mmCIF file of C-alpha atoms and ligand atoms in Angstrom:
data_model
loop_
_atom_site.group_PDB
_atom_site.id
_atom_site.type_symbol
_atom_site.label_atom_id
_atom_site.label_comp_id
_atom_site.label_asym_id
_atom_site.label_seq_id
_atom_site.Cartn_x
_atom_site.Cartn_y
_atom_site.Cartn_z
ATOM 1 C CA UNK A 28 -47.850 -17.413 90.891
ATOM 2 C CA UNK A 29 -50.761 -16.335 91.751
ATOM 3 C CA UNK A 30 -52.522 -13.816 89.458
ATOM 4 C CA UNK A 31 -53.351 -9.964 89.664
ATOM 5 C CA UNK A 32 -56.578 -10.795 91.593
ATOM 6 C CA UNK A 33 -55.406 -13.166 94.025
ATOM 7 C CA UNK A 34 -52.944 -10.633 94.795
ATOM 8 C CA UNK A 35 -55.012 -8.029 95.126
ATOM 9 C CA UNK A 36 -57.356 -10.274 97.497
ATOM 10 C CA UNK A 37 -53.702 -11.043 99.809
ATOM 11 C CA UNK A 38 -52.884 -7.671 100.174
ATOM 12 C CA UNK A 39 -55.955 -6.482 101.082
ATOM 13 C CA UNK A 40 -56.567 -8.971 103.210
ATOM 14 C CA UNK A 41 -60.985 -8.211 102.085
ATOM 15 C CA UNK A 42 -63.380 -11.480 103.514
ATOM 16 C CA UNK A 43 -65.484 -9.760 99.564
ATOM 17 C CA UNK A 44 -66.980 -12.737 98.023
ATOM 18 C CA UNK A 45 -64.655 -11.755 94.969
ATOM 19 C CA UNK A 46 -61.786 -13.201 97.163
ATOM 20 C CA UNK A 47 -63.150 -16.469 97.652
ATOM 21 C CA UNK A 48 -64.904 -17.559 94.522
ATOM 22 C CA UNK A 49 -60.984 -17.341 93.691
ATOM 23 C CA UNK A 50 -59.981 -20.758 92.112
ATOM 24 C CA UNK A 51 -56.486 -20.691 90.734
ATOM 25 C CA UNK A 52 -55.953 -23.237 88.394
ATOM 26 C CA UNK A 53 -52.352 -24.618 87.330
ATOM 27 C CA UNK A 54 -50.000 -27.138 86.118
ATOM 28 C CA UNK A 55 -53.355 -28.142 83.760
ATOM 29 C CA UNK A 56 -50.882 -28.879 80.349
ATOM 30 C CA UNK A 57 -48.616 -31.061 82.130
ATOM 31 C CA UNK A 58 -47.578 -34.538 80.299
ATOM 32 C CA UNK A 59 -49.261 -37.181 81.312
ATOM 33 C CA UNK A 60 -46.956 -39.396 84.336
ATOM 34 C CA UNK A 61 -46.914 -42.798 82.374
ATOM 35 C CA UNK A 62 -47.649 -45.755 84.296
ATOM 36 C CA UNK A 63 -47.422 -50.088 83.692
ATOM 37 C CA UNK A 64 -51.163 -50.715 84.834
ATOM 38 C CA UNK A 65 -50.904 -53.466 88.104
ATOM 39 C CA UNK A 66 -47.768 -51.199 89.408
ATOM 40 C CA UNK A 67 -48.074 -48.859 92.711
ATOM 41 C CA UNK A 68 -48.218 -44.581 91.541
ATOM 42 C CA UNK A 69 -48.050 -41.417 93.499
ATOM 43 C CA UNK A 70 -49.215 -38.607 92.347
ATOM 44 C CA UNK A 71 -47.790 -35.316 94.348
ATOM 45 C CA UNK A 72 -47.935 -31.690 93.187
ATOM 46 C CA UNK A 73 -44.885 -30.032 92.776
ATOM 47 C CA UNK A 74 -45.335 -27.431 95.502
ATOM 48 C CA UNK A 75 -47.856 -27.248 97.989
ATOM 49 C CA UNK A 76 -48.445 -24.557 99.845
ATOM 50 C CA UNK A 77 -47.874 -24.009 103.603
ATOM 51 C CA UNK A 78 -50.740 -23.082 104.646
ATOM 52 C CA UNK A 79 -53.481 -25.321 104.497
ATOM 53 C CA UNK A 80 -56.755 -26.362 105.528
ATOM 54 C CA UNK A 81 -57.899 -29.367 102.922
ATOM 55 C CA UNK A 82 -56.881 -31.777 100.657
ATOM 56 C CA UNK A 83 -59.848 -32.529 98.638
ATOM 57 C CA UNK A 84 -58.071 -35.341 95.600
ATOM 58 C CA UNK A 85 -60.441 -35.735 92.477
ATOM 59 C CA UNK A 86 -60.840 -38.898 89.815
ATOM 60 C CA UNK A 87 -62.436 -36.266 87.317
ATOM 61 C CA UNK A 88 -64.504 -33.410 88.947
ATOM 62 C CA UNK A 89 -67.080 -34.515 90.059
ATOM 63 C CA UNK A 90 -66.122 -38.131 91.286
ATOM 64 C CA UNK A 91 -64.241 -37.542 95.120
ATOM 65 C CA UNK A 92 -61.788 -39.719 95.740
ATOM 66 C CA UNK A 93 -60.781 -38.901 99.366
ATOM 67 C CA UNK A 94 -61.109 -35.021 101.579
ATOM 68 C CA UNK A 95 -58.620 -34.390 104.354
ATOM 69 C CA UNK A 96 -59.373 -31.844 106.978
ATOM 70 C CA UNK A 97 -55.949 -31.406 107.716
ATOM 71 C CA UNK A 98 -56.902 -30.677 111.770
ATOM 72 C CA UNK A 99 -58.028 -33.860 111.491
ATOM 73 C CA UNK A 100 -56.766 -37.303 111.934
ATOM 74 C CA UNK A 101 -57.811 -38.979 109.275
ATOM 75 C CA UNK A 102 -58.658 -38.001 105.437
ATOM 76 C CA UNK A 103 -61.913 -39.695 104.580
ATOM 77 C CA UNK A 104 -62.200 -41.442 102.286
ATOM 78 C CA UNK A 105 -65.473 -41.442 100.127
ATOM 79 C CA UNK A 106 -67.096 -44.660 98.513
ATOM 80 C CA UNK A 107 -65.357 -45.167 94.732
ATOM 81 C CA UNK A 108 -64.083 -48.043 93.490
ATOM 82 C CA UNK A 109 -60.501 -45.762 95.055
ATOM 83 C CA UNK A 110 -61.665 -46.929 98.380
ATOM 84 C CA UNK A 111 -59.660 -49.301 99.036
ATOM 85 C CA UNK A 112 -56.584 -48.772 96.666
ATOM 86 C CA UNK A 113 -55.800 -45.393 97.890
ATOM 87 C CA UNK A 114 -53.618 -43.837 100.313
ATOM 88 C CA UNK A 115 -52.932 -40.056 101.266
ATOM 89 C CA UNK A 116 -49.403 -39.217 102.261
ATOM 90 C CA UNK A 117 -50.048 -36.865 104.876
ATOM 91 C CA UNK A 118 -46.079 -35.175 104.808
ATOM 92 C CA UNK A 119 -46.577 -33.875 100.795
ATOM 93 C CA UNK A 120 -50.215 -34.569 99.858
ATOM 94 C CA UNK A 121 -49.801 -37.269 97.825
ATOM 95 C CA UNK A 122 -51.878 -39.357 96.588
ATOM 96 C CA UNK A 123 -51.045 -43.095 96.523
ATOM 97 C CA UNK A 124 -53.046 -45.276 94.499
ATOM 98 C CA UNK A 125 -52.201 -49.008 94.212
ATOM 99 C CA UNK A 126 -52.872 -51.844 91.533
ATOM 100 C CA UNK A 127 -53.646 -48.629 88.758
ATOM 101 C CA UNK A 128 -55.247 -49.872 85.677
ATOM 102 C CA UNK A 129 -55.743 -48.378 82.392
ATOM 103 C CA UNK A 130 -59.686 -47.128 82.988
ATOM 104 C CA UNK A 131 -57.402 -45.297 86.228
ATOM 105 C CA UNK A 132 -56.424 -43.323 83.820
ATOM 106 C CA UNK A 133 -57.239 -39.535 84.417
ATOM 107 C CA UNK A 134 -56.606 -36.231 84.684
ATOM 108 C CA UNK A 135 -56.945 -36.164 88.355
ATOM 109 C CA UNK A 136 -57.402 -32.829 90.657
ATOM 110 C CA UNK A 137 -55.735 -31.560 93.538
ATOM 111 C CA UNK A 138 -57.420 -28.657 95.297
ATOM 112 C CA UNK A 139 -56.098 -26.851 97.996
ATOM 113 C CA UNK A 140 -58.009 -24.875 100.457
ATOM 114 C CA UNK A 141 -55.976 -22.951 102.521
ATOM 115 C CA UNK A 142 -56.609 -21.094 105.857
ATOM 116 C CA UNK A 143 -57.664 -17.635 103.849
ATOM 117 C CA UNK A 144 -60.126 -19.703 102.462
ATOM 118 C CA UNK A 145 -58.988 -20.049 98.832
ATOM 119 C CA UNK A 146 -59.273 -22.344 96.996
ATOM 120 C CA UNK A 147 -55.596 -23.724 94.385
ATOM 121 C CA UNK A 148 -56.401 -26.643 91.719
ATOM 122 C CA UNK A 149 -53.506 -28.723 90.277
ATOM 123 C CA UNK A 150 -54.371 -30.988 87.848
ATOM 124 C CA UNK A 151 -52.323 -34.175 87.591
ATOM 125 C CA UNK A 152 -52.669 -36.533 84.097
ATOM 126 C CA UNK A 153 -51.889 -40.231 84.774
ATOM 127 C CA UNK A 154 -51.817 -42.698 81.657
ATOM 128 C CA UNK A 155 -51.464 -46.015 82.798
ATOM 129 C CA UNK A 156 -50.749 -48.743 80.160
ATOM 130 C CA UNK A 157 -50.436 -51.666 79.431
ATOM 131 C CA UNK A 158 -47.714 -53.526 78.375
ATOM 132 C CA UNK A 159 -47.085 -54.191 75.039
ATOM 133 C CA UNK A 160 -47.921 -58.182 73.664
ATOM 134 C CA UNK A 161 -44.903 -59.588 71.916
ATOM 135 C CA UNK A 162 -44.775 -58.553 68.148
ATOM 136 C CA UNK A 163 -44.186 -61.198 65.560
ATOM 137 C CA UNK A 164 -41.955 -60.389 62.514
ATOM 138 C CA UNK A 165 -43.737 -62.215 59.197
ATOM 139 C CA UNK A 166 -41.789 -62.417 56.213
ATOM 140 C CA UNK A 167 -43.191 -60.365 52.896
ATOM 141 C CA UNK A 168 -41.275 -60.339 50.340
ATOM 142 C CA UNK A 169 -37.267 -62.019 50.562
ATOM 143 C CA UNK A 170 -36.771 -60.991 46.314
ATOM 144 C CA UNK A 171 -33.402 -62.057 45.192
ATOM 145 C CA UNK A 172 -32.593 -60.003 41.784
ATOM 146 C CA UNK A 173 -28.622 -59.135 40.877
ATOM 147 C CA UNK A 174 -27.111 -59.837 43.937
ATOM 148 C CA UNK A 175 -28.376 -58.346 46.083
ATOM 149 C CA UNK A 176 -32.114 -58.566 48.138
ATOM 150 C CA UNK A 177 -34.948 -57.507 48.694
ATOM 151 C CA UNK A 178 -36.283 -58.169 51.530
ATOM 152 C CA UNK A 179 -39.355 -56.906 53.577
ATOM 153 C CA UNK A 180 -40.970 -58.394 56.772
ATOM 154 C CA UNK A 181 -43.414 -56.624 59.004
ATOM 155 C CA UNK A 182 -43.951 -56.706 62.497
ATOM 156 C CA UNK A 183 -47.419 -56.656 64.716
ATOM 157 C CA UNK A 184 -49.216 -56.096 67.300
ATOM 158 C CA UNK A 185 -52.092 -55.244 67.639
ATOM 159 C CA UNK A 186 -55.207 -52.880 68.851
ATOM 160 C CA UNK A 187 -52.245 -50.806 70.729
ATOM 161 C CA UNK A 188 -49.913 -47.588 70.685
ATOM 162 C CA UNK A 189 -46.344 -48.453 69.763
ATOM 163 C CA UNK A 190 -43.136 -47.567 69.082
ATOM 164 C CA UNK A 191 -41.323 -49.496 66.347
ATOM 165 C CA UNK A 192 -37.430 -50.032 66.444
ATOM 166 C CA UNK A 193 -35.446 -52.550 64.283
ATOM 167 C CA UNK A 194 -32.088 -53.848 64.694
ATOM 168 C CA UNK A 195 -29.721 -56.057 63.433
ATOM 169 C CA UNK A 196 -26.008 -57.042 63.021
ATOM 170 C CA UNK A 197 -24.840 -53.399 63.850
ATOM 171 C CA UNK A 198 -27.136 -52.030 65.631
ATOM 172 C CA UNK A 199 -30.432 -49.574 64.941
ATOM 173 C CA UNK A 200 -30.924 -49.605 61.844
ATOM 174 C CA UNK A 201 -31.232 -46.213 60.512
ATOM 175 C CA UNK A 202 -33.927 -43.439 61.250
ATOM 176 C CA UNK A 203 -36.661 -44.250 58.441
ATOM 177 C CA UNK A 204 -36.886 -47.293 59.124
ATOM 178 C CA UNK A 205 -38.927 -46.638 62.264
ATOM 179 C CA UNK A 206 -42.251 -47.904 61.533
ATOM 180 C CA UNK A 207 -44.273 -52.213 61.887
ATOM 181 C CA UNK A 208 -42.196 -52.586 57.998
ATOM 182 C CA UNK A 209 -38.443 -52.765 57.692
ATOM 183 C CA UNK A 210 -38.363 -52.401 53.436
ATOM 184 C CA UNK A 211 -34.523 -52.958 52.702
ATOM 185 C CA UNK A 212 -32.169 -53.787 49.638
ATOM 186 C CA UNK A 213 -29.441 -55.963 51.075
ATOM 187 C CA UNK A 214 -25.692 -57.356 50.218
ATOM 188 C CA UNK A 215 -24.066 -60.801 50.389
ATOM 189 C CA UNK A 216 -21.218 -58.342 51.254
ATOM 190 C CA UNK A 217 -22.806 -56.629 54.437
ATOM 191 C CA UNK A 218 -25.850 -58.750 55.015
ATOM 192 C CA UNK A 219 -27.265 -58.322 58.618
ATOM 193 C CA UNK A 220 -27.544 -61.906 60.343
ATOM 194 C CA UNK A 221 -31.029 -61.478 62.307
ATOM 195 C CA UNK A 222 -32.877 -59.035 62.298
ATOM 196 C CA UNK A 223 -35.626 -57.950 64.791
ATOM 197 C CA UNK A 224 -37.693 -55.410 65.666
ATOM 198 C CA UNK A 225 -39.086 -53.905 69.292
ATOM 199 C CA UNK A 226 -42.383 -52.442 70.310
ATOM 200 C CA UNK A 227 -42.348 -50.050 72.773
ATOM 201 C CA UNK A 228 -44.562 -47.604 75.026
ATOM 202 C CA UNK A 229 -43.080 -45.523 77.161
ATOM 203 C CA UNK A 230 -43.515 -48.205 80.299
ATOM 204 C CA UNK A 231 -42.678 -51.783 78.576
ATOM 205 C CA UNK A 232 -40.836 -52.775 75.820
ATOM 206 C CA UNK A 233 -41.305 -56.891 73.535
ATOM 207 C CA UNK A 234 -39.468 -58.307 70.905
ATOM 208 C CA UNK A 235 -39.583 -60.799 67.828
ATOM 209 C CA UNK A 236 -36.310 -61.313 65.858
ATOM 210 C CA UNK A 237 -35.430 -63.503 62.390
ATOM 211 C CA UNK A 238 -32.537 -64.703 62.033
ATOM 212 C CA UNK A 239 -30.665 -65.247 58.199
ATOM 213 C CA UNK A 240 -28.190 -67.688 56.939
ATOM 214 C CA UNK A 241 -27.314 -65.259 53.709
ATOM 215 C CA UNK A 242 -28.188 -62.333 52.361
ATOM 216 C CA UNK A 243 -31.830 -63.511 51.278
ATOM 217 C CA UNK A 244 -32.580 -66.665 52.920
ATOM 218 C CA UNK A 245 -33.550 -67.048 56.671
ATOM 219 C CA UNK A 246 -32.995 -69.343 58.644
ATOM 220 C CA UNK A 247 -35.770 -71.498 58.686
ATOM 221 C CA UNK A 248 -36.928 -70.659 61.807
ATOM 222 C CA UNK A 249 -35.308 -68.374 64.684
ATOM 223 C CA UNK A 250 -34.699 -71.850 66.386
ATOM 224 C CA UNK A 251 -33.027 -72.585 63.966
ATOM 225 C CA UNK A 252 -29.958 -69.888 64.448
ATOM 226 C CA UNK A 253 -30.222 -70.864 68.161
ATOM 227 C CA UNK A 254 -28.958 -73.739 68.336
ATOM 228 C CA UNK A 255 -25.794 -73.161 67.073
ATOM 229 C CA UNK A 256 -25.613 -70.244 70.061
ATOM 230 C CA UNK A 257 -25.944 -73.113 72.418
ATOM 231 C CA UNK A 258 -23.687 -75.609 70.603
ATOM 232 C CA UNK A 259 -21.144 -73.001 70.760
ATOM 233 C CA UNK A 260 -21.472 -72.476 74.920
ATOM 234 C CA UNK A 261 -22.097 -76.360 75.196
ATOM 235 C CA UNK A 262 -19.340 -78.226 73.392
ATOM 236 C CA UNK A 263 -16.837 -76.548 74.866
ATOM 237 C CA UNK A 264 -18.621 -77.071 78.799
ATOM 238 C CA UNK A 265 -18.631 -80.395 77.639
ATOM 239 C CA UNK A 266 -15.368 -81.353 76.500
ATOM 240 C CA UNK A 267 -14.538 -79.229 79.323
ATOM 241 C CA UNK A 268 -16.399 -81.268 81.879
ATOM 242 C CA UNK A 269 -15.177 -84.603 79.891
ATOM 243 C CA UNK A 270 -11.493 -83.507 80.112
ATOM 244 C CA UNK A 271 -11.981 -82.907 84.358
HETATM 245 C C1 NAG B 305 -47.525 -51.794 95.651
HETATM 246 O O1 NAG B 305 -48.078 -52.270 96.952
HETATM 247 C C2 NAG B 305 -48.105 -53.199 97.815
HETATM 248 C C3 NAG B 305 -48.174 -52.638 99.150
HETATM 249 O O2 NAG B 305 -47.799 -51.933 99.567
HETATM 250 C C4 NAG B 305 -47.019 -54.335 97.930
HETATM 251 O O3 NAG B 305 -48.139 -55.179 98.388
HETATM 252 C C5 NAG B 305 -46.904 -54.010 96.260
HETATM 253 O O4 NAG B 305 -46.544 -55.261 95.786
HETATM 254 C C6 NAG B 305 -46.415 -53.645 95.459
HETATM 255 N N1 NAG B 305 -46.799 -53.674 94.260
HETATM 256 C C7 NAG B 305 -46.223 -52.878 92.983
HETATM 257 C C8 NAG B 305 -45.963 -53.995 91.928
HETATM 258 O O5 NAG B 305 -44.736 -52.692 93.552
HETATM 259 C C1 NAG B 306 -30.054 -56.356 36.908
HETATM 260 O O1 NAG B 306 -28.408 -56.287 35.752
HETATM 261 C C2 NAG B 306 -28.914 -56.610 34.385
HETATM 262 C C3 NAG B 306 -27.033 -56.687 33.990
HETATM 263 O O2 NAG B 306 -26.305 -56.229 34.688
HETATM 264 C C4 NAG B 306 -29.663 -55.089 34.496
HETATM 265 O O3 NAG B 306 -29.659 -55.271 32.680
HETATM 266 C C5 NAG B 306 -30.764 -54.976 34.980
HETATM 267 O O4 NAG B 306 -31.211 -53.664 34.287
HETATM 268 C C6 NAG B 306 -30.493 -55.451 36.735
HETATM 269 N N1 NAG B 306 -32.018 -54.937 36.447
HETATM 270 C C7 NAG B 306 -32.274 -54.584 37.314
HETATM 271 C C8 NAG B 306 -33.442 -55.111 38.401
HETATM 272 O O5 NAG B 306 -31.507 -53.486 38.806
HETATM 273 C C1 NAG B 307 -40.254 -51.102 49.367
HETATM 274 O O1 NAG B 307 -38.892 -49.675 49.007
HETATM 275 C C2 NAG B 307 -39.072 -49.461 47.229
HETATM 276 C C3 NAG B 307 -37.595 -48.753 47.288
HETATM 277 O O2 NAG B 307 -38.037 -47.734 47.822
HETATM 278 C C4 NAG B 307 -40.770 -49.211 46.806
HETATM 279 O O3 NAG B 307 -40.409 -49.190 45.403
HETATM 280 C C5 NAG B 307 -41.533 -50.571 47.690
HETATM 281 O O4 NAG B 307 -43.148 -50.020 47.165
HETATM 282 C C6 NAG B 307 -41.854 -49.982 49.198
HETATM 283 N N1 NAG B 307 -42.569 -51.802 49.212
HETATM 284 C C7 NAG B 307 -43.280 -51.234 49.813
HETATM 285 C C8 NAG B 307 -44.300 -52.194 50.518
HETATM 286 O O5 NAG B 307 -43.136 -50.952 50.785
HETATM 287 C C1 NAG B 308 -43.338 -43.114 70.009
HETATM 288 O O1 NAG B 308 -42.296 -42.593 70.555
HETATM 289 C C2 NAG B 308 -42.002 -40.934 70.706
HETATM 290 C C3 NAG B 308 -40.664 -40.194 70.811
HETATM 291 O O2 NAG B 308 -39.721 -40.870 71.883
HETATM 292 C C4 NAG B 308 -43.242 -40.375 71.866
HETATM 293 O O3 NAG B 308 -42.882 -38.399 71.958
HETATM 294 C C5 NAG B 308 -44.413 -41.562 72.231
HETATM 295 O O4 NAG B 308 -44.724 -41.154 73.093
HETATM 296 C C6 NAG B 308 -43.697 -42.802 71.552
HETATM 297 N N1 NAG B 308 -45.190 -43.391 71.138
HETATM 298 C C7 NAG B 308 -45.537 -44.671 72.153
HETATM 299 C C8 NAG B 308 -46.763 -45.026 71.698
HETATM 300 O O5 NAG B 308 -44.364 -44.852 72.630
#
């Protein structure tokens, strides 16, 4: 919405320097838009005013990517690292960026210069993230005691902000275990045949799984538990083929 001062200036249509120095800033605290590195991204402002004469896109306050005087057929792209990777959507003022990289993360600024000379600024944060790497589950502890098993599994990925989710036979393991460490006590009557650790960030996910053959006994490797699943499919298929 317009500030009080801007409303006054618009109403009076006075060409006061006071009015021209006005820059209204909107959307400063918007949630960032997340993008996977290597993808194509379009940044746009939800509501462009109708009568503007110029659009400027900035990577940061002192790095201008492009400017477009609407009476010109084409925008001017400045000589920046974006030069060959951006285009302006002339209909909606969108900034299309190809092949975004982590260092493209920034709060972009769209400056709109109205016919009246007023300027408006929109801030559009972009966060480019690499895909999460494949995690690796480590068995920290399997200790059988009194017919139950204390189990500690850890799941780590290096150098990245991620969320962890653990899954077992009956789905997601309850909220309190949503960390890189799964610390549970398992009884034989209700053990899970596998534990899967999923790591995720807002643009990607990846996982590792370990298999158990009893409440406290790990299958030798994930491959071991895999083979029976294959055989279960393959044997009837092979038998079926032999019977034809
Ligand atoms: C990004 O856009 C370019 C050019 O239009 C296209 O060739 C490429 O496949 C796109 N990349 C992705 C990941 O969509
Ligand atoms: C295991 O069971 C025995 C006998 O029922 C009991 O005395 C002991 O305290 C239990 N140990 C643990 C760690 O629960
Ligand atoms: C695992 O949980 C038990 C019981 O809540 C606790 O005593 C123990 O310190 C935990 N171990 C780790 C490594 O978090
Ligand atoms: C982790 O999950 C929370 C809640 O869903 C989310 O706000 C946050 O952005 C996530 N962090 C990462 C690194 O994915």
